[in-house]
Coordinates of C-alpha atoms and ligand atoms in Angstrom, one line a residue:
M1 CA 166.3 125.8 3.5
Q2 CA 163.5 124.8 1.3
Q3 CA 159.8 126.2 2.0
V4 CA 156.1 124.7 1.0
N5 CA 153.3 126.6 2.4
L6 CA 150.5 124.8 3.3
G7 CA 146.9 125.7 3.4
I8 CA 144.4 124.0 5.9
I9 CA 140.6 123.2 5.0
G10 CA 139.0 122.5 8.1
G11 CA 140.3 124.3 11.6
G12 CA 137.9 122.3 14.0
T13 CA 139.6 119.3 16.1
V14 CA 142.0 117.6 13.6
G15 CA 142.8 120.8 11.3
S16 CA 143.6 123.0 14.5
G17 CA 145.2 119.8 16.3
V18 CA 148.0 119.7 12.8
F19 CA 148.3 123.6 13.3
H20 CA 149.4 122.6 17.0
A21 CA 151.5 119.9 16.0
L22 CA 153.5 121.9 13.3
Q23 CA 153.7 124.8 15.6
R24 CA 155.7 122.1 18.3
N25 CA 157.4 120.4 15.8
G26 CA 157.5 122.1 12.9
G27 CA 161.4 122.8 13.4
L28 CA 162.1 118.8 13.7
L29 CA 159.7 117.8 10.7
A30 CA 161.9 120.3 8.8
S31 CA 165.6 119.3 10.1
R32 CA 164.3 116.1 8.9
I33 CA 163.3 116.3 5.5
G34 CA 165.2 119.8 5.0
V35 CA 161.9 121.2 3.6
K36 CA 160.1 123.9 5.7
V37 CA 156.2 123.5 6.0
A38 CA 154.5 126.4 6.6
V39 CA 151.4 127.5 7.2
R40 CA 149.4 130.6 4.9
K41 CA 146.5 129.8 5.3
V42 CA 143.3 128.1 7.5
A43 CA 139.8 128.1 6.2
V44 CA 137.5 127.5 8.7
K45 CA 133.4 126.9 9.0
A46 CA 133.1 130.0 11.5
F47 CA 135.8 132.4 12.9
D48 CA 134.5 131.7 16.4
E49 CA 133.5 128.1 15.4
P50 CA 135.2 126.1 19.2
R51 CA 139.0 124.3 18.5
P52 CA 140.9 122.5 20.9
Y53 CA 143.8 124.3 20.1
P54 CA 144.0 127.9 19.2
I55 CA 145.2 129.1 15.4
P56 CA 146.1 132.5 15.1
Q57 CA 142.5 134.9 13.7
N58 CA 145.4 136.4 10.8
L59 CA 145.3 132.9 9.3
L60 CA 141.6 132.1 9.6
T61 CA 139.4 132.6 6.8
T62 CA 136.0 131.1 5.9
D63 CA 135.7 131.1 1.8
W64 CA 138.0 127.6 1.1
Q65 CA 138.4 129.1 -1.9
S66 CA 140.8 131.6 -1.8
V67 CA 143.0 128.9 0.0
V68 CA 142.6 126.4 -2.9
N69 CA 142.9 129.2 -5.4
D70 CA 145.8 131.0 -3.5
P71 CA 148.8 130.6 -6.1
Q72 CA 151.6 130.7 -3.1
V73 CA 149.6 127.9 -1.8
D74 CA 151.8 124.2 -2.7
V75 CA 149.4 121.8 -0.3
I76 CA 145.6 121.9 1.0
A77 CA 145.1 119.8 3.1
E78 CA 141.7 118.8 3.5
L79 CA 140.4 118.4 7.6
A80 CA 136.9 119.7 7.0
G81 CA 135.4 116.1 6.8
G82 CA 132.0 115.2 4.6
T83 CA 131.1 113.9 1.3
T84 CA 129.8 116.5 -0.8
I85 CA 131.3 120.4 -0.5
A86 CA 135.5 118.2 0.5
R87 CA 134.9 115.6 -3.1
T88 CA 134.6 119.4 -4.6
M89 CA 137.6 120.9 -2.7
I90 CA 140.5 118.3 -3.5
L91 CA 139.0 118.2 -6.8
T92 CA 139.4 121.7 -7.0
A93 CA 142.8 121.7 -6.0
L94 CA 144.3 118.2 -7.8
K95 CA 143.0 120.1 -11.0
L96 CA 145.6 122.2 -9.9
G97 CA 147.6 120.0 -9.4
K98 CA 148.4 120.7 -6.1
P99 CA 149.1 117.8 -4.0
V100 CA 146.3 116.5 -1.4
V101 CA 146.1 115.5 2.1
T102 CA 143.2 114.3 3.7
A103 CA 142.2 112.3 6.4
N104 CA 138.4 111.9 4.8
K105 CA 137.6 107.9 5.3
A106 CA 134.1 108.4 4.1
L107 CA 134.8 110.2 1.0
L108 CA 137.7 108.2 0.2
S109 CA 135.5 105.4 0.5
A110 CA 132.6 106.5 -1.3
H111 CA 134.9 108.0 -4.2
G112 CA 138.0 107.6 -4.1
E113 CA 138.5 106.0 -7.2
E114 CA 137.5 109.6 -8.9
L115 CA 139.9 111.3 -6.9
F116 CA 143.3 108.5 -7.2
E117 CA 142.1 109.1 -11.2
A118 CA 141.8 112.7 -10.8
A119 CA 145.5 112.5 -9.3
Q120 CA 147.0 111.0 -11.6
N121 CA 145.6 112.7 -14.8
H122 CA 146.8 116.1 -13.2
G123 CA 150.5 115.1 -12.5
T124 CA 149.9 114.9 -8.4
N125 CA 149.0 112.8 -5.5
L126 CA 146.2 112.2 -2.7
Y127 CA 147.8 111.1 0.7
Y128 CA 145.7 109.3 3.1
E129 CA 147.6 107.6 6.3
A130 CA 144.9 109.7 8.6
S131 CA 141.7 108.3 6.9
V132 CA 142.7 104.5 8.5
C133 CA 143.4 103.7 12.0
G134 CA 144.8 107.7 12.5
G135 CA 148.2 107.6 14.1
I136 CA 149.0 104.0 13.4
P137 CA 150.9 104.4 10.0
I138 CA 148.9 101.2 8.6
I139 CA 148.4 102.9 4.5
K140 CA 152.4 103.7 4.5
S141 CA 152.9 100.0 5.6
L142 CA 150.9 98.9 3.1
R143 CA 152.3 100.5 0.9
E144 CA 156.0 100.8 0.8
G145 CA 157.5 98.4 3.7
F146 CA 155.1 95.2 2.0
V147 CA 155.7 96.4 -1.2
G148 CA 157.2 93.1 -2.2
N149 CA 154.6 91.2 -0.6
R150 CA 151.2 89.4 -1.3
I151 CA 148.9 90.3 1.4
T152 CA 147.0 87.5 1.8
A153 CA 144.8 88.4 5.0
L154 CA 144.6 91.6 7.0
Y155 CA 142.2 91.9 10.7
G156 CA 141.5 95.6 12.0
I157 CA 140.2 96.2 15.1
V158 CA 139.5 99.9 13.1
N159 CA 136.9 101.1 15.1
G160 CA 137.6 102.7 18.9
T161 CA 134.3 103.5 19.5
C162 CA 132.7 100.3 18.7
N163 CA 136.0 98.6 20.8
Y164 CA 135.7 101.1 23.6
I165 CA 131.7 99.4 24.1
L166 CA 132.8 96.0 23.4
T167 CA 135.6 96.2 26.0
R168 CA 133.6 97.7 28.7
M169 CA 130.0 95.3 28.1
K170 CA 133.5 92.2 28.8
Q171 CA 134.8 94.0 31.4
E172 CA 131.2 94.6 33.9
G173 CA 128.9 92.2 32.4
A174 CA 126.4 95.3 31.1
D175 CA 124.1 95.8 27.7
F176 CA 125.2 97.9 24.8
S177 CA 122.7 100.3 25.3
A178 CA 123.3 100.8 28.5
V179 CA 127.5 101.5 27.9
L180 CA 126.4 102.9 24.4
A181 CA 124.8 106.2 26.7
D182 CA 127.4 106.2 28.8
A183 CA 130.1 105.5 26.1
Q184 CA 128.0 108.8 24.7
K185 CA 127.7 110.9 27.9
Q186 CA 131.4 110.3 28.2
G187 CA 132.0 111.8 24.3
Y188 CA 133.0 108.2 23.7
A189 CA 130.5 107.9 21.3
E190 CA 129.2 110.2 18.7
T191 CA 125.2 110.7 19.1
P192 CA 123.9 109.9 16.7
P193 CA 126.2 106.1 17.2
D194 CA 125.1 104.6 13.8
L195 CA 127.9 105.1 11.9
D196 CA 130.5 103.8 14.2
I197 CA 128.3 101.3 16.1
D198 CA 126.2 99.2 12.5
G199 CA 130.4 98.9 11.0
W200 CA 130.4 101.6 8.4
D201 CA 132.7 103.4 9.5
S202 CA 135.3 99.9 10.1
Q203 CA 133.6 99.8 6.2
H204 CA 134.9 102.5 4.9
K205 CA 138.6 101.6 6.2
I206 CA 138.4 98.6 5.7
G207 CA 137.9 99.4 1.8
I208 CA 140.8 101.5 1.6
L209 CA 143.0 98.9 3.1
A210 CA 141.3 95.8 1.1
S211 CA 142.2 98.3 -2.5
L212 CA 145.7 99.1 -1.3
A213 CA 146.2 95.6 -0.2
H214 CA 145.1 94.0 -3.8
G215 CA 145.1 96.9 -6.6
F216 CA 141.4 97.1 -7.2
W217 CA 139.3 99.4 -5.9
V218 CA 136.7 97.5 -3.8
N219 CA 133.4 98.8 -4.2
P220 CA 131.8 99.9 -0.3
K221 CA 128.5 98.3 -2.0
R222 CA 130.4 95.2 -2.2
I223 CA 131.3 94.4 1.3
H224 CA 129.6 92.6 3.7
V225 CA 128.9 95.1 7.4
E226 CA 127.3 94.1 10.6
G227 CA 128.0 96.2 13.4
I228 CA 128.0 95.5 17.4
R229 CA 124.1 97.1 18.5
N230 CA 122.7 93.2 18.8
L231 CA 125.4 91.6 21.2
T232 CA 124.4 90.5 24.5
A233 CA 126.2 90.5 27.6
L234 CA 125.3 87.0 27.8
D235 CA 126.9 86.4 24.3
I236 CA 130.4 88.0 25.5
Q237 CA 130.4 86.1 28.6
F238 CA 130.5 82.5 26.6
A239 CA 132.3 83.8 24.9
E240 CA 134.1 84.0 27.1
K241 CA 134.0 81.2 29.5
M242 CA 135.2 79.5 25.8
G243 CA 137.9 81.2 25.8
Y244 CA 137.2 84.1 23.1
T245 CA 136.5 87.5 22.9
I246 CA 134.3 89.3 21.0
K247 CA 136.0 92.3 18.5
L248 CA 134.0 94.3 15.4
L249 CA 136.8 92.4 13.3
G250 CA 137.3 94.2 9.5
I251 CA 139.1 91.4 7.3
V252 CA 140.6 91.4 4.0
K253 CA 141.8 87.5 3.1
K254 CA 143.0 86.5 0.3
A255 CA 140.9 82.9 -1.3
E256 CA 143.4 80.4 -1.7
K257 CA 142.7 78.8 -5.5
S258 CA 141.4 81.8 -6.7
A259 CA 142.0 86.1 -6.9
R260 CA 139.0 86.6 -5.1
V261 CA 139.4 88.8 -1.7
Q262 CA 137.4 88.4 1.1
V263 CA 136.1 92.0 2.6
S264 CA 134.1 92.3 5.1
V265 CA 132.9 93.9 8.6
Y266 CA 131.6 91.5 11.9
P267 CA 131.5 90.9 15.1
A268 CA 133.7 87.7 15.8
L269 CA 134.9 86.2 18.1
I270 CA 138.4 86.1 18.6
P271 CA 141.1 83.6 20.3
N272 CA 142.0 84.8 23.7
A273 CA 145.4 83.3 22.8
H274 CA 145.2 85.9 19.9
V275 CA 147.0 88.6 20.3
L276 CA 144.2 91.0 18.4
S277 CA 141.6 90.2 21.7
S278 CA 144.0 92.2 24.4
V279 CA 143.5 95.4 22.2
S280 CA 141.0 97.3 24.8
G281 CA 139.5 100.7 24.2
V282 CA 140.0 103.2 22.6
F283 CA 142.6 101.2 20.7
N284 CA 142.4 100.6 17.1
A285 CA 144.5 97.8 15.7
C286 CA 145.7 95.8 12.7
F287 CA 147.7 92.8 12.1
V288 CA 148.5 91.9 8.5
R289 CA 150.1 88.1 7.0
G290 CA 152.7 88.6 3.9
D291 CA 154.1 86.2 1.9
V292 CA 157.6 87.6 2.6
V293 CA 157.1 88.5 5.8
G294 CA 155.0 86.6 8.2
D295 CA 152.7 87.8 10.5
T296 CA 153.1 91.5 11.6
L297 CA 150.6 93.8 14.4
F298 CA 150.1 97.4 14.2
Y299 CA 148.8 99.7 17.0
G300 CA 147.8 102.4 18.5
R301 CA 145.2 105.4 18.7
G302 CA 142.7 105.7 15.6
A303 CA 141.5 108.4 16.3
G304 CA 141.5 112.5 18.4
K305 CA 143.2 114.8 17.4
D306 CA 147.0 114.3 18.2
A307 CA 147.7 110.7 17.0
T308 CA 145.9 111.6 13.8
A309 CA 148.1 114.7 13.5
S310 CA 151.0 113.1 13.2
A311 CA 149.6 110.9 10.7
V312 CA 149.3 114.1 9.0
L313 CA 153.0 115.5 9.3
S314 CA 154.5 112.2 7.8
D315 CA 152.0 112.7 5.0
L316 CA 152.2 116.4 4.5
A317 CA 156.4 114.7 5.3
D318 CA 155.8 112.6 2.1
A319 CA 154.2 115.6 -0.2
A320 CA 157.3 117.9 0.7
L321 CA 159.6 116.0 -0.2
D322 CA 158.0 114.9 -3.4
L323 CA 157.7 118.6 -4.5
K324 CA 161.5 119.4 -3.6
G325 CA 162.6 116.1 -5.7
G326 CA 159.8 117.0 -8.8
T327 CA 158.4 113.7 -7.7
K328 CA 155.3 112.7 -9.6
R329 CA 154.5 109.4 -7.9
R330 CA 156.7 106.9 -6.1
V331 CA 154.3 104.5 -5.4
P332 CA 151.5 104.4 -6.5
P333 CA 148.4 104.5 -4.4
F334 CA 147.1 100.7 -5.5
V335 CA 150.2 98.3 -5.9
P336 CA 148.7 96.7 -8.5
H337 CA 149.2 92.8 -8.5
D338 CA 145.7 91.6 -8.3
R339 CA 144.0 93.6 -10.9
E340 CA 141.8 90.2 -12.1
G341 CA 140.6 90.4 -8.1
A342 CA 137.0 90.7 -7.2
V343 CA 135.0 90.6 -4.3
M344 CA 134.2 87.1 -3.0
P345 CA 130.2 86.9 -2.0
M346 CA 130.2 86.7 1.4
D347 CA 127.4 83.8 1.0
E348 CA 130.5 82.0 0.0
V349 CA 133.0 83.4 2.2
V350 CA 133.2 79.8 5.3
S351 CA 133.8 80.5 8.6
R352 CA 133.5 78.9 11.8
Y353 CA 130.4 79.8 13.8
F354 CA 129.3 80.4 17.7
V355 CA 125.8 79.5 17.9
R356 CA 123.4 79.9 20.9
L357 CA 119.6 79.1 21.0
M358 CA 117.1 79.8 23.2
V359 CA 115.4 76.2 23.4
V360 CA 112.0 74.2 25.5
D361 CA 114.1 72.2 27.8
K362 CA 113.3 68.4 26.9
P363 CA 114.8 65.3 25.5
G364 CA 114.9 65.1 21.6
V365 CA 116.4 69.0 20.8
F366 CA 119.2 68.4 21.0
A367 CA 118.5 65.4 18.4
K368 CA 116.4 67.9 16.2
I369 CA 119.0 70.7 15.9
A370 CA 122.0 68.0 15.1
A371 CA 119.8 66.5 12.1
I372 CA 119.2 69.8 10.6
L373 CA 123.0 70.6 10.5
A374 CA 123.8 67.3 9.8
K375 CA 121.2 67.0 6.8
A376 CA 123.1 70.0 5.8
K377 CA 126.7 69.0 5.8
I378 CA 127.3 71.2 8.8
G379 CA 129.8 69.8 11.1
I380 CA 129.6 70.4 15.6
S381 CA 133.0 70.8 17.1
S382 CA 130.9 71.4 20.3
I383 CA 127.3 71.9 22.0
N384 CA 126.5 72.6 25.2
Q385 CA 123.6 74.0 27.6
P386 CA 125.1 76.1 29.8
E387 CA 124.1 75.1 33.7
G388 CA 122.1 78.4 35.9
H389 CA 119.5 79.1 33.2
E390 CA 116.7 76.9 34.5
G391 CA 113.7 78.9 32.7
E392 CA 111.0 78.2 30.2
T393 CA 114.0 78.1 27.9
V394 CA 117.8 77.5 28.5
P395 CA 120.4 78.9 26.1
V396 CA 122.2 76.1 24.3
I397 CA 125.7 76.7 23.3
L398 CA 127.0 75.2 19.7
M399 CA 130.5 76.2 18.2
I400 CA 130.3 75.4 14.3
H401 CA 132.8 73.6 12.1
D402 CA 134.0 75.6 8.9
A403 CA 130.9 76.1 6.8
P404 CA 129.8 78.3 4.1
N405 CA 127.8 81.0 4.7
A406 CA 124.9 80.5 2.8
A407 CA 124.1 77.2 4.1
M408 CA 125.1 78.3 8.2
K409 CA 122.3 80.8 7.0
K410 CA 119.5 78.2 5.8
A411 CA 120.2 76.3 8.2
L412 CA 119.6 78.6 11.2
A413 CA 116.8 79.2 9.5
K414 CA 115.4 75.9 9.4
I415 CA 116.6 75.3 13.2
A416 CA 114.3 78.8 14.3
Q417 CA 111.5 76.9 12.7
L418 CA 111.4 74.3 15.0
G419 CA 108.9 74.6 17.8
V420 CA 111.5 74.1 21.0
V421 CA 113.1 76.7 19.5
K422 CA 111.8 80.2 20.4
G423 CA 113.0 83.6 19.4
E424 CA 115.7 83.7 16.5
P425 CA 118.9 82.3 16.7
V426 CA 122.3 84.5 17.7
M427 CA 125.3 83.9 15.4
I428 CA 128.3 85.1 15.7
R429 CA 131.4 83.6 13.5
V430 CA 135.0 82.8 15.1
E431 CA 138.1 83.8 13.7
N432 CA 141.0 81.5 14.3
F433 CA 143.2 83.0 11.9
E434 CA 144.7 80.1 10.1
Ligands
HSE501 N1 134.6 107.1 14.9 C1 136.0 106.6 14.5 C2 136.2 105.0 15.5 C3 137.3 107.4 14.6 O1 135.3 105.9 16.7 O2 137.4 104.7 15.6 C4 136.8 108.1 12.8 O3 136.8 106.9 12.2

């Protein structure tokens, strides 16, 4: 049987997870693809760093260059993370014509265009299944499974930390900060948590999926991002009473009459009847609509040593098969059907809205609010002052028909200036998946 030798960079959670998965299922993999993937070396930060699975001492080195440059190493798995030295590691391997497998979404988001170009220029491949949604094979599905489709829409719950926090806020009626503190204590959320809760991790992932789905590199700066930090238990409860669940959604949606694509990350109200509303806890899901296939759903663990290892093994199998067959490129990383496309500015994105205002409870308040919206040609689909909130101010919930973001923001700024409106209006978009 043929053999390819693997050099792993990173011996922490993901690196040792991959080593363990290869020990467990390497024989199965070899019997399926006809190539044995043998670990030759593992570059680690320190010999005594903690790892969930042991790696034999004789495979370890602290010198990553000795792994990449080893002529016996055919494939590199970059599982170290970070966006500086990891870039150098990958570029060094690609320049040697060695295929690279990575789980590094932050690096791909920041330098993906350069890295894919380097792979192409040096006649090799960069594989990145583990970079988005952990164990869910969403990259392979978009790249190969849906190669005969235009992806008209993709909605992703791509951050397990945020989904865990929102699930608990809904179930327990608890505030964001209390759930976050507990999630950190239990190891479900990082400290500091900003990368996850402010939406940046989702931005990295949704940019990678958007680029793959639409064939042009999406600059992360063009992705509108809002996190979950400002969501309150009150709004989650109001949404629930109206039949909605709030999720942090990554959205990639093709405009109907142009090549432009909405690429954004924000919390959204999802109807409880929609399958994504029941994706709970740390789980991830991607809802993908293709023009031929229709609606499809992918669900699974988006992080963790074993789920991520599963994705890395899938890439290693592809890399091994490509080396075995001498294949330089099967399906390119970007399926270039919308090369002319561009990211739609958020101001132009049209959606429905949930709005909560805190208002003084006196006659004429609704009329003043309605007049501002009417002047802006923004339609109200329902307005409600829920009982049981008597006080100096009371909540008013408005559900708003489709309106462009810029118009909505402008109208809300005017509403905020009304003397009867106290505090900042809360605006959360509503996604109906139409
Ligand atoms: N921190 C991420 C999450 C996993 O919570 O989903 C790694 O991208």
